[in-house]
XYZ file of C-alpha atoms in Angstrom:
692
model
C 16.410 7.503 -38.258
C 13.791 5.172 -38.313
C 16.074 2.330 -39.305
C 17.275 3.033 -35.586
C 14.878 3.412 -33.502
C 13.340 0.208 -34.590
C 17.052 -1.798 -34.317
C 16.439 0.295 -30.275
C 13.190 -1.271 -29.837
C 14.165 -4.588 -31.035
C 17.117 -5.338 -28.688
C 14.330 -5.206 -25.846
C 14.388 -8.329 -26.568
C 16.748 -9.976 -29.609
C 19.761 -11.745 -29.183
C 23.109 -13.180 -31.375
C 22.391 -16.221 -32.071
C 23.935 -19.579 -29.696
C 26.723 -20.174 -31.766
C 28.217 -17.235 -31.738
C 28.179 -16.714 -27.954
C 29.959 -19.621 -27.449
C 32.263 -19.464 -30.248
C 33.079 -15.864 -27.939
C 32.862 -17.340 -24.867
C 36.509 -16.188 -23.137
C 37.396 -17.245 -19.693
C 40.678 -15.156 -20.448
C 38.839 -11.472 -21.446
C 37.999 -8.660 -19.583
C 35.335 -8.784 -16.438
C 33.408 -6.719 -17.914
C 32.951 -8.657 -21.222
C 33.039 -12.128 -19.234
C 29.415 -10.475 -17.589
C 27.909 -8.892 -21.001
C 28.687 -12.799 -22.259
C 26.662 -14.466 -19.768
C 24.141 -11.711 -19.932
C 23.579 -12.307 -23.533
C 23.357 -16.048 -22.543
C 20.460 -14.413 -20.314
C 19.168 -13.296 -23.675
C 19.078 -16.226 -26.034
C 17.425 -18.370 -23.540
C 14.814 -16.026 -22.877
C 14.581 -15.243 -26.865
C 11.209 -16.294 -28.379
C 10.551 -18.312 -31.015
C 10.904 -22.044 -32.206
C 14.714 -23.125 -32.459
C 16.110 -24.887 -35.085
C 17.589 -28.081 -34.425
C 21.609 -28.715 -35.675
C 22.030 -31.797 -37.734
C 25.053 -32.401 -35.588
C 22.989 -32.631 -31.822
C 20.633 -35.720 -33.824
C 17.533 -36.095 -33.101
C 17.318 -36.408 -29.382
C 16.466 -32.193 -28.993
C 13.274 -32.523 -31.384
C 12.094 -35.731 -29.594
C 13.534 -33.968 -25.706
C 9.360 -33.809 -23.948
C 7.704 -31.253 -24.120
C 8.508 -28.935 -21.065
C 5.803 -25.901 -19.119
C 8.836 -22.999 -19.629
C 10.440 -22.623 -22.935
C 13.885 -22.307 -20.648
C 14.466 -25.676 -20.126
C 13.941 -26.329 -23.511
C 16.530 -23.926 -24.741
C 18.915 -25.392 -21.963
C 18.757 -29.016 -23.283
C 19.616 -27.500 -26.532
C 22.766 -25.842 -25.396
C 23.514 -28.480 -23.405
C 23.441 -31.226 -26.404
C 25.146 -29.041 -28.090
C 28.132 -28.388 -25.057
C 27.922 -33.169 -26.016
C 29.123 -32.367 -28.950
C 31.474 -29.623 -29.132
C 34.222 -29.999 -26.659
C 36.154 -27.528 -27.690
C 33.180 -25.621 -26.846
C 32.124 -26.819 -24.026
C 35.295 -26.891 -21.768
C 35.593 -22.342 -22.903
C 32.026 -22.246 -21.523
C 32.986 -24.161 -19.292
C 35.532 -22.367 -17.522
C 33.984 -18.966 -18.387
C 30.939 -19.919 -15.836
C 33.327 -20.848 -13.533
C 35.439 -17.661 -13.718
C 32.369 -15.029 -13.374
C 31.397 -17.131 -10.549
C 34.963 -16.502 -8.933
C 35.673 -13.230 -10.274
C 32.027 -10.964 -8.825
C 31.145 -11.238 -5.135
C 28.705 -13.950 -4.301
C 28.430 -12.133 -0.389
C 26.533 -8.909 -1.764
C 24.336 -11.729 -3.764
C 23.255 -13.334 -0.671
C 22.623 -11.147 1.893
C 21.653 -7.804 -0.122
C 19.979 -9.073 -2.579
C 16.385 -7.666 -2.551
C 17.292 -6.155 0.896
C 16.843 -2.563 1.905
C 20.393 -0.732 1.238
C 18.977 2.409 3.731
C 18.042 2.641 6.408
C 15.111 4.578 6.301
C 12.111 4.129 4.030
C 12.415 7.250 1.688
C 16.315 7.270 0.716
C 15.092 3.536 -0.291
C 12.163 4.720 -2.266
C 14.912 7.628 -4.344
C 17.502 4.420 -4.699
C 15.142 2.441 -6.263
C 14.395 5.275 -8.542
C 16.403 5.732 -9.896
C 17.857 1.881 -10.220
C 14.517 1.558 -12.168
C 16.847 3.915 -15.054
C 20.496 3.269 -13.907
C 20.223 -0.188 -14.747
C 23.813 -1.996 -13.150
C 26.886 -1.861 -15.478
C 28.849 -5.278 -16.266
C 32.159 -3.995 -14.974
C 31.968 -4.557 -11.649
C 32.864 -7.362 -9.047
C 28.973 -7.227 -7.916
C 27.140 -10.345 -8.009
C 23.655 -8.942 -7.292
C 23.931 -6.841 -10.181
C 25.226 -9.185 -12.481
C 22.117 -10.619 -10.895
C 20.064 -8.077 -12.151
C 20.967 -7.968 -15.688
C 20.704 -11.562 -16.726
C 17.848 -12.245 -14.715
C 15.613 -9.269 -15.996
C 12.255 -11.521 -17.257
C 9.377 -11.314 -14.216
C 9.501 -15.164 -15.637
C 12.733 -16.797 -15.216
C 12.422 -17.029 -11.134
C 10.001 -19.017 -12.532
C 11.887 -21.714 -14.730
C 14.639 -21.473 -12.539
C 12.310 -23.547 -9.863
C 10.914 -25.536 -12.057
C 13.974 -26.438 -12.796
C 14.473 -30.927 -12.456
C 16.872 -32.699 -11.161
C 18.412 -34.493 -14.485
C 18.374 -30.761 -14.972
C 20.078 -29.490 -12.980
C 22.327 -32.478 -12.411
C 23.101 -31.917 -16.126
C 24.203 -28.890 -16.123
C 26.367 -28.886 -12.862
C 28.235 -31.629 -14.546
C 28.566 -29.264 -17.835
C 30.053 -27.099 -15.901
C 32.541 -29.707 -14.308
C 31.823 -27.963 -11.445
C 32.034 -30.949 -8.767
C 35.515 -30.596 -8.002
C 36.299 -30.400 -4.108
C 37.877 -26.893 -4.361
C 34.141 -25.091 -6.078
C 32.366 -27.314 -3.043
C 34.549 -25.331 0.211
C 34.226 -22.052 -1.974
C 30.541 -21.898 -1.956
C 30.047 -23.433 1.856
C 32.322 -20.761 3.461
C 30.754 -17.928 1.239
C 27.265 -19.320 2.925
C 28.459 -19.825 6.211
C 30.165 -15.303 6.075
C 27.168 -14.758 4.517
C 24.692 -15.915 6.962
C 26.783 -13.994 9.859
C 26.816 -11.205 7.702
C 23.029 -11.229 7.942
C 23.053 -12.637 11.054
C 24.954 -9.232 12.769
C 22.296 -7.472 10.657
C 19.572 -8.510 11.926
C 20.912 -8.518 15.729
C 21.771 -4.604 14.669
C 18.333 -3.780 14.280
C 16.503 -6.288 16.742
C 18.872 -4.171 19.808
C 18.314 -0.783 17.852
C 16.207 1.498 19.985
C 13.219 2.183 17.753
C 12.972 -2.213 17.607
C 14.452 -2.776 21.438
C 12.146 -0.380 23.298
C 8.626 -1.827 22.161
C 10.488 -5.180 23.501
C 9.665 -5.820 27.291
C 12.324 -7.405 29.011
C 15.660 -7.033 29.634
C 18.368 -6.429 27.045
C 19.827 -9.586 27.971
C 17.185 -11.176 27.380
C 16.049 -11.070 23.660
C 17.142 -13.520 20.972
C 18.521 -10.970 18.589
C 21.216 -10.161 22.292
C 22.641 -14.203 21.837
C 22.528 -14.274 17.405
C 26.179 -13.904 17.451
C 27.368 -15.960 19.428
C 24.917 -18.819 18.230
C 26.167 -17.975 15.275
C 30.201 -18.267 15.622
C 29.263 -21.159 17.836
C 27.315 -22.916 15.005
C 29.971 -21.927 12.123
C 32.876 -23.115 14.330
C 36.117 -23.654 12.131
C 36.467 -27.304 11.590
C 33.215 -28.955 12.980
C 31.429 -31.947 10.626
C 27.461 -31.514 9.415
C 27.502 -34.479 10.219
C 27.604 -33.993 13.341
C 25.724 -34.105 16.661
C 26.902 -31.442 17.991
C 26.532 -29.495 14.847
C 23.021 -30.533 14.773
C 22.389 -29.317 18.640
C 23.841 -25.439 16.994
C 22.115 -25.792 14.183
C 18.316 -26.299 15.958
C 19.527 -23.556 19.078
C 20.342 -21.239 16.227
C 16.989 -22.528 14.435
C 15.160 -21.298 17.215
C 16.835 -18.282 17.956
C 15.387 -16.889 14.765
C 11.814 -18.189 15.461
C 11.966 -16.096 18.058
C 13.357 -12.693 16.193
C 10.283 -13.600 14.524
C 8.308 -13.555 17.151
C 9.927 -10.031 18.568
C 9.052 -8.729 15.660
C 5.213 -9.917 15.926
C 5.248 -8.457 19.280
C 6.673 -5.125 17.487
C 3.238 -5.015 15.294
C 1.173 -5.094 18.378
C 2.998 -3.060 19.695
C 2.153 -0.068 16.941
C -1.110 -1.573 16.362
C -1.511 0.075 19.920
C -0.024 2.956 20.260
C 0.677 4.058 16.801
C 2.217 3.069 13.793
C 5.932 4.437 12.303
C 6.588 3.961 8.196
C 9.846 3.685 9.768
C 9.711 1.335 11.964
C 7.177 -0.803 9.650
C 10.170 -0.635 7.164
C 12.527 -1.497 9.864
C 10.864 -4.225 10.552
C 10.085 -5.948 7.031
C 13.884 -5.597 6.582
C 14.524 -7.670 9.010
C 12.116 -10.122 8.236
C 13.282 -10.161 4.650
C 16.895 -10.996 5.796
C 15.759 -13.528 8.964
C 14.194 -15.486 5.024
C 17.778 -15.394 3.524
C 18.849 -17.161 6.559
C 16.734 -19.445 6.211
C 17.066 -20.205 2.673
C 21.147 -20.066 2.463
C 20.872 -21.932 5.780
C 19.524 -25.134 3.604
C 21.532 -24.600 1.021
C 24.695 -24.569 3.309
C 23.431 -27.292 6.009
C 22.815 -30.192 2.573
C 24.939 -28.851 -0.089
C 24.167 -32.038 -1.883
C 21.076 -31.238 -3.240
C 21.545 -29.414 -5.879
C 17.699 -28.537 -6.335
C 18.019 -26.352 -2.688
C 20.850 -24.098 -4.287
C 17.796 -24.282 -7.436
C 15.306 -23.188 -5.172
C 18.017 -20.404 -4.097
C 18.698 -19.344 -7.226
C 14.656 -18.729 -7.993
C 14.369 -16.578 -4.808
C 17.476 -14.275 -5.352
C 16.082 -14.093 -8.421
C 12.488 -12.603 -6.942
C 13.657 -10.811 -4.681
C 16.256 -8.807 -6.799
C 13.053 -7.779 -9.490
C 11.180 -7.125 -5.991
C 14.149 -4.410 -5.180
C 13.128 -2.181 -8.312
C 9.474 -1.982 -7.246
C 8.197 1.732 -5.371
C 5.105 -0.264 -5.100
C 6.483 -3.737 -3.093
C 8.303 -1.284 -0.694
C 5.205 1.287 -0.822
C 3.092 -1.178 0.063
C 5.396 -3.505 3.172
C 5.983 -0.328 4.605
C 2.212 1.663 4.396
C -0.017 -1.262 5.333
C 0.381 -0.974 8.289
C -0.028 2.497 8.808
C -3.450 2.229 6.100
C -4.465 -0.182 8.748
C -4.510 1.946 11.083
C -5.703 5.206 9.562
C -8.714 2.307 8.147
C -9.447 1.997 11.866
C -9.355 4.928 13.554
C -11.687 5.883 10.490
C -13.777 2.417 11.218
C -14.018 3.118 15.297
C -15.581 6.951 14.337
C -18.084 5.366 12.114
C -19.223 2.928 14.162
C -21.075 6.080 15.771
C -22.493 7.697 12.416
C -24.366 3.885 12.077
C -27.617 4.120 13.556
C -29.508 0.418 14.787
C -32.246 1.578 16.618
C -34.920 4.649 16.746
C -33.686 6.413 19.545
C -30.445 6.243 17.501
C -31.738 7.245 13.964
C -33.748 10.476 15.820
C -30.668 11.731 17.700
C -28.930 11.690 13.399
C -31.873 13.455 12.980
C -31.001 15.741 14.995
C -27.833 15.949 14.865
C -28.233 16.259 10.759
C -30.692 19.149 11.371
C -28.343 21.160 13.653
C -25.469 20.939 10.340
C -27.849 22.431 8.481
C -27.975 25.075 10.239
C -25.377 25.861 10.208
C -24.562 25.207 7.231
C -26.494 28.371 6.045
C -24.319 30.644 7.661
C -21.321 28.619 6.150
C -23.068 29.824 2.318
C -23.727 33.272 3.383
C -20.605 33.452 4.537
C -18.832 31.871 1.445
C -20.991 34.544 -0.808
C -19.816 37.475 0.825
C -16.652 35.936 0.047
C -17.065 35.711 -3.308
C -18.490 38.318 -3.391
C -14.959 40.781 -2.488
C -14.220 40.387 -6.158
C -9.821 38.984 -4.910
C -7.457 37.560 -5.611
C -7.965 34.028 -6.158
C -5.566 32.541 -3.889
C -6.577 35.116 -1.335
C -10.453 33.709 -1.732
C -9.552 30.219 -1.547
C -7.668 31.160 1.406
C -11.104 32.710 3.231
C -13.250 30.014 1.924
C -10.935 27.484 3.902
C -11.429 29.569 6.640
C -15.589 29.150 6.287
C -15.135 26.259 6.301
C -13.085 24.998 8.031
C -14.585 27.620 11.033
C -17.956 26.477 10.179
C -17.069 21.968 10.175
C -15.403 22.894 13.882
C -18.834 24.379 14.880
C -20.690 22.053 13.049
C -17.691 19.040 15.435
C -18.014 20.685 18.780
C -21.550 21.348 19.261
C -21.934 17.443 17.863
C -23.494 18.020 15.063
C -23.413 15.828 11.967
C -23.036 17.098 8.252
C -24.238 14.056 5.550
C -21.262 13.673 3.352
C -18.453 13.084 5.935
C -19.744 9.863 6.799
C -19.443 7.495 3.968
C -16.210 7.780 4.287
C -16.343 6.938 7.910
C -18.815 3.936 7.683
C -17.223 2.489 4.351
C -14.199 0.838 6.950
C -16.893 0.210 9.312
C -19.302 -1.968 7.507
C -15.385 -3.150 5.397
C -14.338 -4.507 9.331
C -18.511 -6.605 9.042
C -16.628 -8.404 5.811
C -14.282 -10.680 8.836
C -17.065 -13.086 9.267
C -18.765 -12.463 5.923
C -18.292 -16.280 5.287
C -20.585 -17.614 7.921
C -23.911 -17.341 7.941
C -24.372 -15.481 10.809
C -21.291 -13.165 9.489
C -23.409 -12.498 6.482
C -26.522 -11.671 8.082
C -24.286 -8.455 10.452
C -23.113 -7.785 7.545
C -26.832 -7.028 5.816
C -27.447 -5.710 9.013
C -25.229 -2.630 8.913
C -25.081 -2.591 5.406
C -28.461 -1.296 5.450
C -28.269 0.554 8.670
C -25.845 2.043 6.674
C -27.627 3.211 4.150
C -30.931 4.285 6.003
C -28.304 6.176 8.675
C -26.591 8.553 5.448
C -30.393 9.097 4.198
C -31.638 10.662 7.079
C -27.722 12.742 7.537
C -28.755 13.775 3.861
C -32.348 14.792 4.590
C -31.394 16.032 8.032
C -29.177 18.428 7.012
C -31.191 19.352 3.560
C -34.685 19.614 4.766
C -33.024 22.301 7.180
C -30.452 24.276 5.180
C -32.535 24.890 1.826
C -35.868 26.669 3.252
C -33.717 28.279 5.918
C -31.635 29.607 3.901
C -34.792 31.154 1.656
C -36.632 32.272 4.604
C -33.047 34.432 5.472
C -32.639 35.968 2.366
C -36.974 36.175 2.581
C -36.298 38.421 5.386
C -33.905 40.743 4.588
C -35.660 41.115 1.695
C -38.889 42.059 3.792
C -36.995 43.989 6.809
C -34.268 45.411 5.015
C -35.680 45.809 1.558
C -31.962 44.349 -0.343
C -31.062 41.094 -1.334
C -28.288 39.693 -0.039
C -26.966 37.873 -3.473
C -27.505 40.407 -6.860
C -30.466 38.487 -8.693
C -27.574 38.242 -12.041
C -25.789 35.985 -9.129
C -28.552 34.180 -8.008
C -29.196 33.361 -12.047
C -25.287 32.138 -12.382
C -25.867 29.634 -9.118
C -28.269 28.370 -10.436
C -27.208 27.487 -13.716
C -23.583 26.687 -12.258
C -25.796 23.494 -10.417
C -27.375 21.963 -14.058
C -26.714 18.054 -13.946
C -25.661 18.673 -18.180
C -22.738 20.843 -16.997
C -19.062 20.064 -14.941
C -21.879 19.591 -11.863
C -20.876 15.804 -11.873
C -17.160 15.996 -12.605
C -16.687 18.480 -9.379
C -19.531 16.960 -7.880
C -16.703 12.963 -7.593
C -13.626 15.812 -7.396
C -15.430 16.048 -3.798
C -16.260 13.064 -2.914
C -12.546 12.305 -3.217
C -11.184 15.310 -0.829
C -13.760 14.133 1.796
C -11.992 10.663 1.901
C -9.023 12.232 1.563
C -9.370 14.573 4.439
C -10.438 11.321 7.343
C -7.336 9.990 6.045
C -5.872 13.337 7.208
C -8.077 12.649 10.514
C -7.077 8.801 10.970
C -3.051 10.297 10.482
C -3.577 12.649 13.252
C -5.256 10.268 15.668
C -1.980 7.860 14.711
C 0.603 10.399 15.343
C -1.000 11.425 18.967
C -0.933 7.820 19.940
C 2.780 7.258 18.502
C 4.400 9.490 19.629
C 1.950 9.584 23.121
C 1.314 13.487 22.804
C -1.061 12.794 25.599
C 1.151 11.646 28.184
C 3.823 14.246 27.137
C 1.598 17.217 27.765
C -1.012 15.341 30.949
C 3.187 14.837 33.125
C 4.478 18.560 31.543
C 6.004 20.634 34.329
C 5.311 24.305 33.013
C 1.844 22.815 32.424
C 0.927 21.431 35.407
C 2.350 24.639 37.166
C -0.111 27.119 34.822
C -2.974 25.071 34.637
C -2.080 22.314 37.638
C -2.525 18.600 37.650
C -5.680 18.171 36.965
C -5.677 21.192 33.900
C -3.227 19.714 32.580
C -4.839 16.305 32.926
C -8.381 17.888 31.151
C -6.254 19.368 28.474
C -3.814 16.168 27.521
C -7.581 14.542 27.809
C -9.184 17.053 25.736
C -7.286 16.551 22.815
C -7.084 13.173 23.196
C -10.540 13.021 22.636
C -10.883 15.899 19.338
C -7.273 16.007 17.895
C -8.652 13.252 14.439
C -11.821 15.389 14.897
C -9.967 19.078 14.810
C -7.496 17.400 12.534
C -9.970 16.477 9.570
C -12.184 19.365 9.889
C -10.077 21.803 9.394
C -7.974 19.578 6.514
C -11.178 19.694 4.694
C -12.461 23.398 4.772
C -8.826 23.652 3.363
C -9.149 20.850 0.998
C -12.686 22.167 -0.184
C -11.817 26.283 -0.288
C -7.805 25.773 -1.680
C -8.246 22.378 -3.082
C -9.834 23.703 -6.433
C -7.680 26.559 -6.705
C -4.181 24.374 -5.889
C -5.068 21.496 -8.566
C -6.641 24.651 -10.481
C -3.209 26.355 -10.660
C -1.357 22.793 -11.944
C -3.504 21.243 -14.523
C -7.697 21.192 -14.970
C -10.121 23.708 -13.329
C -12.386 22.186 -10.953
C -14.330 23.453 -7.912
C -16.093 21.524 -5.597
C -19.378 20.612 -5.731
C -20.366 19.597 -1.891
C -24.450 18.797 -1.655
C -25.805 20.763 1.547
C -23.993 23.722 0.703
C -25.449 23.991 -3.047
C -28.789 23.355 -1.879
C -28.661 26.486 0.275
C -27.459 28.094 -2.564
C -30.142 27.277 -4.565
C -32.243 28.628 -1.244
C -30.783 31.177 -1.599
C -31.092 32.631 -5.346
C -34.993 31.361 -5.011
C -34.933 33.719 -1.985
C -34.472 36.717 -4.575
C -35.540 35.472 -8.025
C -39.276 34.214 -6.118
C -42.108 32.254 -7.969
C -40.587 33.430 -11.227
C -37.874 30.639 -10.549
C -39.851 27.916 -10.423
C -40.408 28.616 -13.891
C -36.910 27.685 -15.136
C -36.300 24.857 -17.256
C -32.866 25.837 -15.005
C -33.522 25.219 -12.171
C -35.254 21.855 -12.242
C -31.302 21.255 -14.367
C -30.434 22.126 -11.362
C -32.244 20.067 -8.462
C -30.929 17.285 -10.491
C -27.979 17.960 -10.627
C -28.287 19.169 -6.890
C -29.580 14.890 -6.624
C -26.497 13.676 -8.449
C -24.870 15.332 -5.976
C -25.976 13.834 -3.461
C -25.607 9.821 -5.070
C -21.277 11.414 -6.251
C -21.077 12.987 -2.922
C -21.665 10.217 -0.631
C -20.645 7.287 -3.044
C -16.862 8.057 -4.351
C -15.913 9.157 -0.731
C -17.490 5.471 0.951
C -16.216 3.484 -2.110
C -12.091 5.582 -1.372
C -12.675 4.571 2.085
C -13.733 0.914 1.662
C -11.667 -0.019 -1.116
C -8.662 1.064 1.148
C -10.339 -1.015 4.500
C -10.651 -3.668 3.011
C -6.905 -4.118 1.195
C -5.835 -2.676 4.167
C -6.902 -5.211 6.618
C -6.301 -7.933 3.393
C -9.060 -9.356 4.125
C -10.369 -12.994 2.579
C -11.788 -13.293 -0.200
C -15.704 -13.344 -0.051
C -18.407 -13.684 -2.765
C -18.955 -10.341 -3.047
C -22.370 -11.207 -5.354
C -24.258 -13.489 -2.815
C -23.541 -10.614 -0.373
C -25.122 -7.771 -3.189
C -27.601 -11.010 -3.267
C -28.171 -10.963 0.071
C -28.572 -7.077 0.589
C -31.427 -6.912 -1.952
C -33.584 -9.489 -0.614
C -33.285 -7.909 2.512
C -34.426 -4.364 0.258
C -37.586 -6.251 -1.186
C -38.399 -7.824 2.094
C -38.253 -5.366 4.050
C -37.918 -2.077 1.760
C -39.591 0.346 4.267
C -36.003 -0.342 6.488
C -34.395 2.285 4.231
C -36.365 4.387 5.750
C -37.416 3.762 9.277
C -34.959 1.111 11.868
C -36.451 -1.580 12.780
C -37.785 -1.664 16.638
C -35.884 -4.088 17.713
C -32.138 -4.257 17.290
C -30.338 -7.858 15.421
C -28.712 -9.216 17.611
C -26.043 -9.819 15.793
C -25.538 -5.574 14.814
C -24.789 -4.698 18.544
C -21.409 -4.847 18.427
C -18.175 -4.432 16.280
C -16.860 -7.428 17.108
C -20.264 -10.314 17.116
C -19.365 -10.391 13.375
C -15.587 -11.779 13.378
């Protein structure tokens, strides 16, 4: 059993010896056997280890110039062996030519690296299947054969690195310079270009793309592609003919127009909301346009074999990218991620205070948020005191949190821990200009302002939630003669926040939930814009009949202003309430540790236990735990949002150490700027786009 397992592992890179491979070449064998023979040859080219120089090959191999790719050395060795054994060389050349002749090359040129499904999700399922089910070698599909022969990530590099001399020697060994071979290759390239052009035309004239382009459909470059490629591929038209040159230039101009139209669609998506399916269609069309350009270069000038090697290398890269789920998701979701992040950045700008007036308003809003949180804390104690089923408890807790967050939203209050997920993308936008001194200064200004704003919001929340929660319990005991929670529950509450327990893990988990809610808010805003829901509501016949024209418009404006906030707050409520219960059911036990809610809970517990609580070591461990909780809530959600913003915007590389040093220098020179805003606002901080 162990021997079989060892052989299975060795088979990943093992191959036959070259003499056995060459001796088994048979141009008359079944296609499956010939394809499998070529796959075995590919494994030999990638095989590790030094070559054993055949005495018959002479000293040339040993003295061959060293190349950066071992496959080049093996190719030279192969060519020398073929030169010394004419019988092997003849069978080798005829076998290779028969494989090329009997496998359909159009699928390789047109389909390799191009999504085969019309939608994102179908393509993702197909790629998942391709990762575990390689194509069988008994099909006459050159694309599938490519995937089997060139399975290593470095294959494209060594093929692209072939020099002209080696390419000429390979072509000579294959005896591939005959006129019929050249005509067959040119016809295949021309047919593949026509197929790709018709696919690009179909995508460009589809409703999802056409509706986002200006002007009449007849004026779009997609509409004229068919006639242009038909004229270019006219039978009997020589490539050195002047008419062919004019038609080629016109066709290339149309291709450039198609790329410009694709960019116009992207601009429309940026303004009116992103659809993953539309982005997927555009990305697939861009891949086809790039493929047409590669095929044109090889078709127009067939005498330059280096272009064929480059085309082959690009097909190998496309084949490997075709198996990548990450490549598909990255190309399709990047635009949506950027749109979601930009929505968060717009919201985050409102949370960054740059002068004392804004700072005071933020403190008042945070105090209001802390006041509402007191009600949330006591409702939470009431819900969990009922000892209901876990799912019911989670559902009621979700409704409690969602209602509280909505009240904070519509009262224009603020909850401190929600800010970092919004301010992260806003700060990432500043990196656009961080390579210049003025841009770097703007980034430092906003970094200090963000730290100050988050600190003020946390202080405003905690400065109200703790004393008010304590006061409510004190009044209940004085006026009603009863505690709102039992002493045992109060002690258990304090102990649950100890820094020595799982509180840090739960606090980091809560930071992830805070970040997820910001993504949901951005996605909801994108969905609203993409489907033009504002216009649908404003011009809805029945709404106008019930509310009147002005009322329907006001309702549409209300949802336009508040949908993102409602979606973010409701989703956060359900993530905090039901999220831990669902995750605990499927995996590890998790709980929520939110700094504002936890501070209110401790205030309530101290109100029940009285001054004796101050002598409890567990109280001070809980205080340390809550301090760390606040740091983790803020830092985890900020880090996730900031990192996503940088990735989605494809920002230029900046010297992070230099930026960090600039922030530290500002703090050392003006430490009070972390607590008190300046009297005069820096010019660089006035508008989000100034530094860009």
